[in-house]
PDB file of C-alpha atoms in Angstrom:
ATOM      1  CA  UNK A   1      60.331  85.670  56.877  1.00 81.00           C
ATOM      2  CA  UNK A   2      57.503  85.136  54.400  1.00 85.00           C
ATOM      3  CA  UNK A   3      57.797  85.477  50.658  1.00 87.00           C
ATOM      4  CA  UNK A   4      54.881  86.209  48.337  1.00 87.00           C
ATOM      5  CA  UNK A   5      54.699  84.966  44.798  1.00 85.00           C
ATOM      6  CA  UNK A   6      52.893  87.530  42.794  1.00 87.00           C
ATOM      7  CA  UNK A   7      50.708  86.935  39.545  1.00 87.00           C
ATOM      8  CA  UNK A   8      53.229  88.438  37.253  1.00 87.00           C
ATOM      9  CA  UNK A   9      55.846  85.624  38.632  1.00 84.00           C
ATOM     10  CA  UNK A  10      57.823  87.971  40.789  1.00 85.00           C
ATOM     11  CA  UNK A  11      58.539  87.525  44.463  1.00 85.00           C
ATOM     12  CA  UNK A  12      57.609  90.391  47.145  1.00 88.00           C
ATOM     13  CA  UNK A  13      59.271  90.009  50.624  1.00 87.00           C
ATOM     14  CA  UNK A  14      57.124  90.531  53.769  1.00 88.00           C
ATOM     15  CA  UNK A  15      58.793  93.813  54.522  1.00 89.00           C
ATOM     16  CA  UNK A  16      58.035  94.958  50.856  1.00 89.00           C
ATOM     17  CA  UNK A  17      54.329  94.484  51.645  1.00 90.00           C
ATOM     18  CA  UNK A  18      54.723  96.299  54.966  1.00 90.00           C
ATOM     19  CA  UNK A  19      56.163  99.306  53.014  1.00 92.00           C
ATOM     20  CA  UNK A  20      53.284  99.021  50.410  1.00 91.00           C
ATOM     21  CA  UNK A  21      50.651  98.978  53.184  1.00 92.00           C
ATOM     22  CA  UNK A  22      52.291 102.191  54.799  1.00 92.00           C
ATOM     23  CA  UNK A  23      52.433 103.930  51.541  1.00 93.00           C
ATOM     24  CA  UNK A  24      48.862 102.990  50.547  1.00 91.00           C
ATOM     25  CA  UNK A  25      47.276 103.794  53.938  1.00 92.00           C
ATOM     26  CA  UNK A  26      49.512 106.057  55.939  1.00 91.00           C
ATOM     27  CA  UNK A  27      49.651 103.475  58.715  1.00 88.00           C
ATOM     28  CA  UNK A  28      52.392 101.142  59.709  1.00 86.00           C
ATOM     29  CA  UNK A  29      52.076  97.410  59.911  1.00 81.00           C
ATOM     30  CA  UNK A  30      53.299  97.700  63.875  1.00 81.00           C
ATOM     31  CA  UNK A  31      50.724 100.408  64.587  1.00 81.00           C
ATOM     32  CA  UNK A  32      47.664  98.838  63.193  1.00 83.00           C
ATOM     33  CA  UNK A  33      47.951  94.916  62.399  1.00 85.00           C
ATOM     34  CA  UNK A  34      44.141  94.757  62.086  1.00 89.00           C
ATOM     35  CA  UNK A  35      44.272  97.307  59.336  1.00 90.00           C
ATOM     36  CA  UNK A  36      47.120  95.511  57.542  1.00 89.00           C
ATOM     37  CA  UNK A  37      45.441  92.211  57.485  1.00 88.00           C
ATOM     38  CA  UNK A  38      42.285  93.781  56.152  1.00 90.00           C
ATOM     39  CA  UNK A  39      44.370  95.354  53.372  1.00 91.00           C
ATOM     40  CA  UNK A  40      46.445  92.116  52.778  1.00 88.00           C
ATOM     41  CA  UNK A  41      43.440  89.581  52.676  1.00 87.00           C
ATOM     42  CA  UNK A  42      41.939  90.795  49.183  1.00 90.00           C
ATOM     43  CA  UNK A  43      45.292  90.543  47.763  1.00 86.00           C
ATOM     44  CA  UNK A  44      45.695  86.724  48.562  1.00 85.00           C
ATOM     45  CA  UNK A  45      44.487  84.902  45.396  1.00 82.00           C
ATOM     46  CA  UNK A  46      44.313  87.839  43.374  1.00 86.00           C
ATOM     47  CA  UNK A  47      47.705  89.633  42.987  1.00 88.00           C
ATOM     48  CA  UNK A  48      49.353  87.055  45.445  1.00 88.00           C
ATOM     49  CA  UNK A  49      49.237  83.539  44.302  1.00 87.00           C
ATOM     50  CA  UNK A  50      51.460  81.683  46.776  1.00 84.00           C
ATOM     51  CA  UNK A  51      53.054  82.478  50.208  1.00 84.00           C
ATOM     52  CA  UNK A  52      56.275  80.903  51.002  1.00 83.00           C
ATOM     53  CA  UNK A  53      58.036  80.503  54.185  1.00 82.00           C
ATOM     54  CA  UNK A  54      61.879  81.417  54.134  1.00 73.00           C
ATOM     55  CA  UNK A  55      62.723  77.783  55.106  1.00 71.00           C
ATOM     56  CA  UNK A  56      60.713  76.453  51.968  1.00 66.00           C
ATOM     57  CA  UNK A  57      63.020  75.178  49.199  1.00 59.00           C
ATOM     58  CA  UNK A  58      63.823  77.218  46.263  1.00 62.00           C
ATOM     59  CA  UNK A  59      63.923  80.726  47.932  1.00 61.00           C
ATOM     60  CA  UNK A  60      67.648  81.156  47.067  1.00 61.00           C
ATOM     61  CA  UNK A  61      66.992  80.044  43.411  1.00 59.00           C
ATOM     62  CA  UNK A  62      64.401  82.717  43.171  1.00 60.00           C
ATOM     63  CA  UNK A  63      66.768  85.280  44.569  1.00 60.00           C
ATOM     64  CA  UNK A  64      69.453  84.431  42.063  1.00 57.00           C
ATOM     65  CA  UNK A  65      66.877  84.456  39.409  1.00 53.00           C
ATOM     66  CA  UNK A  66      66.202  88.040  39.719  1.00 57.00           C
ATOM     67  CA  UNK A  67      62.461  87.565  40.367  1.00 58.00           C
ATOM     68  CA  UNK A  68      62.117  89.895  43.206  1.00 58.00           C
ATOM     69  CA  UNK A  69      59.462  92.442  42.657  1.00 53.00           C
TER      70      UNK A  69
END
């Protein structure tokens, strides 16, 4: 699973972004991956400042710290 560090310091999960995409566009991630990527890429570097894999250290600390969006 991927985790996204947001500009406001909170963390969003991959599934949270999938849900946001569906709410914003009416499409599902599984149905139209190209549309999802076109929606996601402008967020990288703006709202999303870091992408972390679950195997990257510190994710558990972020969860315990209540930083999830």
